[in-house]
Amino acid sequence: MRSERGVRRWRWQWALLLPAALVFVTQAPIAADKARRWLPLNQDGIHDPKSPALRVLQEPGEALSRLPADAAGVGNQVNWVKALEQGRIDPRANIRAQTAIRTLDTDILLNLRGGTPIVRFPHRQHTLWLDCSNCHEHLFKSKAGANKLSMQRILQGEQCGVCHGAVSFPLTQCGRCHNTPRKRPLPVAAVPGS
Ligand code: HEC
Ligand code: HEC
Ligand code: HEC
C-alpha cells in the first residue's frame, strides 16, 4: 500500500507530466480514440480470473466504449461530464426516496488575478454528481473569495485536488479548469444570471 507521503509526492509529479500531456492533447483526438482499450476483467489484476462470478459482470470495454471519449485518453477514458449531459448515463441520485436532491446552477470565477486563463467553477456540473455537503463547509466556505485557493495546494491533493486527480479528471487537464479567457477589464464577481 502506498503511504500518504507517497501519494503526495506523486501528485506533485503531475506538474512534470504537463509538457507530455500537452503534446498528447494536440496530437488529434483520433490518436486517443484508437488507443481506447480496456483490459478484460480477467486480466485487470483486480478480479480473480478463476471466479465464476466474472461471467455475470459486464466487460468495461463493452460499456465504456459507448460513452464519449475523454479527449486526453486519461483515467477510464470517458468524459463523464459529456456522458451525463448527453443523457448517455442516468445515475441514480439517491438510495432513499426521502433524501433531498440539491442542485445549484451558478458558476464562480476563480483566480481572477493570475496569469493563466480564469477558472470557471461550475456548481451545476458538480451538484449533478455531488451533494453540497461533499464540499461545504469543510472543503470550501460557501462564500465567494473566502477560500485561499492555490494551485500548489491543489497539486498536493487539497482543495480541488481532493477529487481532481483522484476520482475526477486529472490535474494535467489544465484547460478544463482554466477554461475562460482573461479579458480586460477583469470581472469583479462571479455569478452570471444573478
Ligand atoms: C481542478 C481544477 C484545476 C486544474 C485541473 C488546474 N488548475 Fe490551476 N488553478 C485552479 C484554481 C482553482 C486556481 C486558483 C487559485 C486562486 O484563486 O488564486 C488555480 C491557479 C493556478 C495558478 C496560479 C494563478 C495564475 O493563474 O497564475 C497557476 C499558475 C495554475 N493554476 C496553473 C495550472 C496548470 C499549469 C495546470 C495544469 C497542469 C492547472 N493549473 C490545472 C484550478 C485548477
Ligand atoms: C465540488 C464542490 C462544491 C459543491 C458540491 C458545492 N459547492 Fe458551493 N462552492 C464551491 C466553491 C469552490 C465555491 C467558491 C468559493 C470561493 O470563491 O472561494 C462555492 C461557493 C458557494 C457559494 C458562495 C458563492 C455564491 O454563489 O454566492 C454558495 C452560496 C454555495 N457555494 C452554495 C452551494 C450549495 C447550496 C451547494 C449544493 C446545492 C453547493 N454549493 C455545492 C464548491 C462546491
Ligand atoms: C468533491 C469532489 C470534487 C471537488 C472538491 C471538486 N470537483 Fe470538480 N468535478 C468533480 C466531479 C465528480 C466532476 C464531474 C465528473 C468528472 O468530470 O469527473 C467535476 C467536474 C468539474 C468541471 C467540469 C469540467 C467540464 O468538462 O465541464 C470543472 C471545470 C471542475 N470540476 C473544476 C473544479 C474546481 C476548479 C474545483 C475546486 C475549486 C473542483 N472542481 C473541485 C468533483 C470535484
CSV table of C-alpha atoms and ligand atoms in Angstrom, one decimal:
chain,number,residue,atom,x,y,z
A,1,MET,CA,0.0,0.0,0.0
A,2,ARG,CA,1.2,3.5,-0.8
A,3,SER,CA,1.8,5.8,2.1
A,4,GLU,CA,0.1,9.1,2.4
A,5,ARG,CA,3.5,10.7,1.7
A,6,GLY,CA,4.0,8.6,-1.4
A,7,VAL,CA,0.6,9.8,-2.8
A,8,ARG,CA,1.5,13.4,-2.1
A,9,ARG,CA,4.8,13.1,-3.9
A,10,TRP,CA,3.1,11.5,-6.9
A,11,ARG,CA,0.7,14.4,-7.1
A,12,TRP,CA,3.5,16.9,-7.5
A,13,GLN,CA,4.7,14.9,-10.4
A,14,TRP,CA,1.5,15.7,-12.3
A,15,ALA,CA,3.1,19.1,-12.9
A,16,LEU,CA,6.1,17.5,-14.5
A,17,LEU,CA,3.8,15.5,-16.8
A,18,LEU,CA,2.3,18.7,-18.2
A,19,PRO,CA,4.5,19.1,-21.3
A,20,ALA,CA,3.9,15.4,-22.2
A,21,ALA,CA,0.2,15.9,-21.7
A,22,LEU,CA,0.1,19.0,-23.9
A,23,VAL,CA,1.8,17.2,-26.7
A,24,PHE,CA,-0.6,14.3,-26.4
A,25,VAL,CA,-3.7,16.6,-26.4
A,26,THR,CA,-2.5,18.5,-29.5
A,27,GLN,CA,-2.0,15.2,-31.4
A,28,ALA,CA,-5.6,15.0,-32.6
A,29,PRO,CA,-8.3,13.1,-30.8
A,30,ILE,CA,-8.1,10.2,-33.2
A,31,ALA,CA,-4.9,9.0,-31.6
A,32,ALA,CA,-6.6,8.9,-28.2
A,33,ASP,CA,-9.6,7.2,-29.8
A,34,LYS,CA,-7.6,4.5,-31.4
A,35,ALA,CA,-5.9,3.9,-28.1
A,36,ARG,CA,-9.2,3.4,-26.3
A,37,ARG,CA,-8.7,-0.1,-25.0
A,38,TRP,CA,-9.9,-1.5,-21.7
A,39,LEU,CA,-8.4,-4.6,-20.0
A,40,PRO,CA,-10.7,-7.5,-19.8
A,41,LEU,CA,-11.9,-8.2,-16.2
A,42,ASN,CA,-9.8,-11.5,-16.1
A,43,GLN,CA,-6.6,-9.5,-16.8
A,44,ASP,CA,-7.1,-6.4,-14.8
A,45,GLY,CA,-5.3,-7.6,-11.8
A,46,ILE,CA,-8.3,-6.7,-9.6
A,47,HIS,CA,-10.7,-9.5,-10.3
A,48,ASP,CA,-10.0,-13.2,-9.6
A,49,PRO,CA,-9.7,-14.7,-13.2
A,50,LYS,CA,-10.9,-18.0,-11.9
A,51,SER,CA,-14.0,-16.7,-10.3
A,52,PRO,CA,-17.2,-18.0,-11.9
A,53,ALA,CA,-18.9,-14.7,-11.0
A,54,LEU,CA,-16.9,-13.0,-13.8
A,55,ARG,CA,-19.4,-14.3,-16.3
A,56,VAL,CA,-22.2,-12.1,-14.9
A,57,LEU,CA,-20.2,-8.9,-14.9
A,58,GLN,CA,-20.2,-6.6,-17.9
A,59,GLU,CA,-16.8,-6.1,-19.6
A,60,PRO,CA,-15.6,-2.4,-19.2
A,61,GLY,CA,-14.8,-2.3,-22.9
A,62,GLU,CA,-18.4,-3.1,-23.8
A,63,ALA,CA,-19.9,-0.5,-21.5
A,64,LEU,CA,-17.3,2.3,-21.7
A,65,SER,CA,-16.6,2.3,-25.4
A,66,ARG,CA,-20.2,3.5,-26.0
A,67,LEU,CA,-19.6,6.6,-23.9
A,68,PRO,CA,-18.0,9.9,-25.1
A,69,ALA,CA,-14.2,9.7,-25.1
A,70,ASP,CA,-12.0,11.7,-22.8
A,71,ALA,CA,-10.0,13.9,-25.2
A,72,ALA,CA,-6.7,13.2,-23.4
A,73,GLY,CA,-7.4,9.5,-23.1
A,74,VAL,CA,-6.8,9.5,-19.4
A,75,GLY,CA,-8.4,7.7,-16.5
A,76,ASN,CA,-11.0,5.3,-17.7
A,77,GLN,CA,-11.1,7.2,-21.0
A,78,VAL,CA,-14.6,8.5,-20.6
A,79,ASN,CA,-15.7,12.2,-20.5
A,80,TRP,CA,-18.2,11.7,-17.7
A,81,VAL,CA,-19.5,15.3,-17.9
A,82,LYS,CA,-20.5,14.8,-21.5
A,83,ALA,CA,-21.8,11.3,-20.8
A,84,LEU,CA,-24.2,12.8,-18.3
A,85,GLU,CA,-25.1,15.9,-20.3
A,86,GLN,CA,-25.8,13.8,-23.4
A,87,GLY,CA,-28.1,11.6,-21.4
A,88,ARG,CA,-26.0,8.5,-22.2
A,89,ILE,CA,-26.0,7.6,-18.5
A,90,ASP,CA,-28.7,8.1,-15.9
A,91,PRO,CA,-27.1,7.6,-12.5
A,92,ARG,CA,-29.4,7.2,-9.5
A,93,ALA,CA,-29.3,10.3,-7.4
A,94,ASN,CA,-30.5,8.8,-4.1
A,95,ILE,CA,-31.0,5.5,-2.4
A,96,ARG,CA,-33.8,6.5,-0.1
A,97,ALA,CA,-36.7,8.4,-1.7
A,98,GLN,CA,-36.9,10.9,1.1
A,99,THR,CA,-33.3,12.1,0.6
A,100,ALA,CA,-33.5,15.6,-0.8
A,101,ILE,CA,-31.5,16.2,-4.1
A,102,ARG,CA,-30.0,19.6,-4.2
A,103,THR,CA,-28.6,21.1,-7.4
A,104,LEU,CA,-27.3,24.6,-8.0
A,105,ASP,CA,-26.7,26.3,-11.3
A,106,THR,CA,-24.2,29.1,-10.5
A,107,ASP,CA,-20.7,29.5,-11.8
A,108,ILE,CA,-17.9,31.0,-9.7
A,109,LEU,CA,-15.0,32.7,-11.4
A,110,LEU,CA,-11.8,31.9,-9.5
A,111,ASN,CA,-8.2,33.0,-10.0
A,112,LEU,CA,-9.1,36.5,-11.2
A,113,ARG,CA,-5.6,37.9,-10.7
A,114,GLY,CA,-3.4,35.2,-12.1
A,115,GLY,CA,-1.7,34.8,-15.5
A,116,THR,CA,-3.4,31.6,-16.7
A,117,PRO,CA,-6.9,31.6,-18.1
A,118,ILE,CA,-9.6,32.2,-15.4
A,119,VAL,CA,-11.0,29.1,-13.6
A,120,ARG,CA,-14.8,29.0,-14.0
A,121,PHE,CA,-16.1,26.7,-11.3
A,122,PRO,CA,-19.5,25.3,-12.3
A,123,HIS,CA,-21.8,24.3,-9.5
A,124,ARG,CA,-24.1,22.6,-11.9
A,125,GLN,CA,-21.7,20.0,-13.2
A,126,HIS,CA,-20.7,19.3,-9.6
A,127,THR,CA,-24.1,19.1,-8.0
A,128,LEU,CA,-25.3,16.7,-10.7
A,129,TRP,CA,-22.9,14.2,-9.0
A,130,LEU,CA,-22.4,15.5,-5.5
A,131,ASP,CA,-24.3,16.9,-2.6
A,132,CYS,CA,-23.4,20.4,-1.2
A,133,SER,CA,-22.1,18.6,1.9
A,134,ASN,CA,-19.4,16.9,-0.1
A,135,CYS,CA,-17.7,20.4,-0.3
A,136,HIS,CA,-19.4,22.8,2.2
A,137,GLU,CA,-18.3,23.9,4.7
A,138,HIS,CA,-15.3,21.6,5.4
A,139,LEU,CA,-13.5,21.9,2.0
A,140,PHE,CA,-14.8,25.3,0.9
A,141,LYS,CA,-16.6,28.0,2.7
A,142,SER,CA,-19.8,28.9,0.8
A,143,LYS,CA,-18.7,32.5,0.3
A,144,ALA,CA,-17.1,33.7,-2.9
A,145,GLY,CA,-13.5,34.6,-2.3
A,146,ALA,CA,-13.4,33.2,1.3
A,147,ASN,CA,-11.1,30.3,0.4
A,148,LYS,CA,-7.4,30.7,0.0
A,149,LEU,CA,-7.3,28.6,-3.2
A,150,SER,CA,-3.8,27.8,-4.5
A,151,MET,CA,-2.6,25.7,-7.3
A,152,GLN,CA,0.2,24.5,-5.1
A,153,ARG,CA,-2.2,23.1,-2.5
A,154,ILE,CA,-4.4,21.7,-5.3
A,155,LEU,CA,-1.4,19.8,-6.7
A,156,GLN,CA,-0.8,18.4,-3.2
A,157,GLY,CA,-4.2,16.9,-3.1
A,158,GLU,CA,-6.0,19.5,-1.2
A,159,GLN,CA,-9.0,21.8,-2.2
A,160,CYS,CA,-10.0,20.9,-5.8
A,161,GLY,CA,-7.2,18.2,-5.7
A,162,VAL,CA,-9.2,16.2,-3.2
A,163,CYS,CA,-11.2,14.9,-6.2
A,164,HIS,CA,-9.4,16.0,-9.3
A,165,GLY,CA,-6.5,13.6,-9.9
A,166,ALA,CA,-8.2,11.1,-7.6
A,167,VAL,CA,-11.8,10.4,-8.6
A,168,SER,CA,-12.4,13.1,-11.2
A,169,PHE,CA,-10.4,14.3,-14.3
A,170,PRO,CA,-6.7,14.7,-13.5
A,171,LEU,CA,-4.8,18.0,-12.9
A,172,THR,CA,-2.9,17.6,-16.2
A,173,GLN,CA,-6.1,18.7,-17.9
A,174,CYS,CA,-5.4,22.3,-17.1
A,175,GLY,CA,-7.8,23.7,-19.7
A,176,ARG,CA,-10.9,22.1,-18.2
A,177,CYS,CA,-10.5,24.3,-15.1
A,178,HIS,CA,-8.6,27.2,-16.6
A,179,ASN,CA,-11.4,27.4,-19.2
A,180,THR,CA,-12.2,31.1,-19.5
A,181,PRO,CA,-10.1,33.6,-21.5
A,182,ARG,CA,-8.9,36.6,-19.5
A,183,LYS,CA,-10.4,39.9,-20.7
A,184,ARG,CA,-9.8,43.4,-19.6
A,185,PRO,CA,-11.4,44.9,-17.5
A,186,LEU,CA,-11.3,42.0,-15.1
A,187,PRO,CA,-14.7,40.8,-13.9
A,188,VAL,CA,-15.2,41.7,-10.3
A,189,ALA,CA,-17.5,38.9,-9.2
A,190,ALA,CA,-18.8,35.8,-10.4
A,191,VAL,CA,-22.3,34.7,-10.9
A,192,PRO,CA,-23.8,35.0,-14.3
A,193,GLY,CA,-27.6,35.3,-14.3
A,194,SER,CA,-27.8,36.8,-10.8
B,1,HEC,C1,-9.3,21.1,-10.9
B,1,HEC,C2,-9.1,22.4,-11.4
B,1,HEC,C3,-7.7,22.8,-11.9
B,1,HEC,C4,-6.9,22.2,-12.8
B,1,HEC,C5,-7.1,20.9,-13.5
B,1,HEC,C6,-5.7,23.1,-12.9
B,1,HEC,N1,-5.9,24.2,-12.1
B,1,HEC,FE1,-4.5,25.7,-11.9
B,1,HEC,N2,-5.8,26.6,-10.6
B,1,HEC,C7,-7.0,26.2,-10.2
B,1,HEC,C8,-7.6,27.1,-9.2
B,1,HEC,C9,-9.0,26.9,-8.5
B,1,HEC,C10,-6.7,28.1,-9.1
B,1,HEC,C11,-7.0,29.4,-8.3
B,1,HEC,C12,-6.2,29.8,-7.2
B,1,HEC,C13,-6.5,31.3,-6.9
B,1,HEC,O1,-7.7,31.6,-6.7
B,1,HEC,O2,-5.6,32.1,-6.9
B,1,HEC,C14,-5.6,27.8,-9.9
B,1,HEC,C15,-4.4,28.6,-10.0
B,1,HEC,C16,-3.3,28.4,-10.9
B,1,HEC,C17,-2.2,29.2,-11.0
B,1,HEC,C18,-1.9,30.4,-10.2
B,1,HEC,C19,-2.6,31.6,-10.7
B,1,HEC,C20,-2.2,32.0,-12.0
B,1,HEC,O3,-3.1,32.0,-12.9
B,1,HEC,O4,-1.1,32.4,-12.2
B,1,HEC,C21,-1.4,28.6,-12.0
B,1,HEC,C22,-0.1,29.2,-12.5
B,1,HEC,C23,-2.1,27.4,-12.4
B,1,HEC,N3,-3.2,27.3,-11.7
B,1,HEC,C24,-1.6,26.6,-13.4
B,1,HEC,C25,-2.2,25.4,-13.7
B,1,HEC,C26,-1.6,24.4,-14.7
B,1,HEC,C27,-0.3,24.7,-15.5
B,1,HEC,C28,-2.4,23.4,-14.7
B,1,HEC,C29,-2.2,22.1,-15.5
B,1,HEC,C30,-1.0,21.3,-15.1
B,1,HEC,C31,-3.5,23.6,-13.8
B,1,HEC,N4,-3.3,24.9,-13.2
B,1,HEC,C32,-4.6,22.8,-13.6
B,1,HEC,C33,-7.7,25.0,-10.6
B,1,HEC,C34,-7.1,24.1,-11.5
B,2,HEC,C1,-17.4,20.3,-5.6
B,2,HEC,C2,-17.5,21.2,-4.5
B,2,HEC,C3,-18.8,22.0,-4.3
B,2,HEC,C4,-20.1,21.5,-4.2
B,2,HEC,C5,-20.6,20.1,-4.3
B,2,HEC,C6,-20.9,22.7,-3.9
B,2,HEC,N1,-20.1,23.8,-3.9
B,2,HEC,FE1,-20.8,25.7,-3.4
B,2,HEC,N2,-18.9,26.4,-3.8
B,2,HEC,C7,-17.8,25.7,-4.1
B,2,HEC,C8,-16.7,26.5,-4.4
B,2,HEC,C9,-15.3,26.1,-4.8
B,2,HEC,C10,-17.1,27.9,-4.2
B,2,HEC,C11,-16.3,29.2,-4.4
B,2,HEC,C12,-15.7,29.6,-3.1
B,2,HEC,C13,-14.7,30.7,-3.3
B,2,HEC,O1,-14.9,31.6,-4.1
B,2,HEC,O2,-13.7,30.7,-2.6
B,2,HEC,C14,-18.5,27.7,-3.8
B,2,HEC,C15,-19.3,28.8,-3.4
B,2,HEC,C16,-20.6,28.7,-3.0
B,2,HEC,C17,-21.4,29.8,-2.5
B,2,HEC,C18,-21.0,31.3,-2.4
B,2,HEC,C19,-20.9,31.9,-3.8
B,2,HEC,C20,-22.2,32.4,-4.2
B,2,HEC,O3,-22.7,31.9,-5.3
B,2,HEC,O4,-22.8,33.2,-3.5
B,2,HEC,C21,-22.7,29.3,-2.2
B,2,HEC,C22,-23.9,30.1,-1.6
B,2,HEC,C23,-22.6,27.9,-2.4
B,2,HEC,N3,-21.4,27.6,-2.9
B,2,HEC,C24,-23.7,27.0,-2.2
B,2,HEC,C25,-23.7,25.7,-2.6
B,2,HEC,C26,-24.9,24.8,-2.5
B,2,HEC,C27,-26.2,25.3,-2.0
B,2,HEC,C28,-24.5,23.6,-3.0
B,2,HEC,C29,-25.3,22.4,-3.2
B,2,HEC,C30,-26.6,22.6,-4.0
B,2,HEC,C31,-23.1,23.7,-3.3
B,2,HEC,N4,-22.6,25.0,-3.1
B,2,HEC,C32,-22.3,22.6,-3.8
B,2,HEC,C33,-17.7,24.3,-4.2
B,2,HEC,C34,-18.8,23.4,-4.1
B,3,HEC,C1,-15.8,16.5,-4.1
B,3,HEC,C2,-15.2,16.3,-5.3
B,3,HEC,C3,-14.8,17.5,-6.2
B,3,HEC,C4,-14.1,18.6,-5.8
B,3,HEC,C5,-13.7,19.0,-4.4
B,3,HEC,C6,-14.0,19.4,-7.0
B,3,HEC,N1,-14.5,18.8,-8.1
B,3,HEC,FE1,-14.6,19.5,-10.0
B,3,HEC,N2,-15.6,17.8,-10.6
B,3,HEC,C7,-15.9,16.7,-9.7
B,3,HEC,C8,-16.7,15.8,-10.5
B,3,HEC,C9,-17.2,14.4,-9.9
B,3,HEC,C10,-16.9,16.3,-11.8
B,3,HEC,C11,-17.7,15.7,-12.9
B,3,HEC,C12,-17.3,14.3,-13.4
B,3,HEC,C13,-15.9,14.3,-13.9
B,3,HEC,O1,-15.5,15.1,-14.8
B,3,HEC,O2,-15.1,13.5,-13.4
B,3,HEC,C14,-16.2,17.6,-11.8
B,3,HEC,C15,-16.2,18.4,-12.9
B,3,HEC,C16,-15.6,19.7,-12.9
B,3,HEC,C17,-15.6,20.6,-14.0
B,3,HEC,C18,-16.4,20.4,-15.3
B,3,HEC,C19,-15.5,20.1,-16.5
B,3,HEC,C20,-16.2,20.0,-17.8
B,3,HEC,O3,-15.7,19.4,-18.7
B,3,HEC,O4,-17.3,20.6,-17.9
B,3,HEC,C21,-14.8,21.6,-13.7
B,3,HEC,C22,-14.5,22.9,-14.5
B,3,HEC,C23,-14.3,21.4,-12.3
B,3,HEC,N3,-14.8,20.2,-11.9
B,3,HEC,C24,-13.5,22.3,-11.6
B,3,HEC,C25,-13.2,22.2,-10.3
B,3,HEC,C26,-12.5,23.2,-9.5
B,3,HEC,C27,-11.9,24.4,-10.0
B,3,HEC,C28,-12.5,22.8,-8.2
B,3,HEC,C29,-12.0,23.5,-7.0
B,3,HEC,C30,-12.4,24.8,-6.8
B,3,HEC,C31,-13.2,21.5,-8.2
B,3,HEC,N4,-13.6,21.1,-9.4
B,3,HEC,C32,-13.4,20.7,-7.0
B,3,HEC,C33,-15.6,16.6,-8.4
B,3,HEC,C34,-15.0,17.6,-7.6
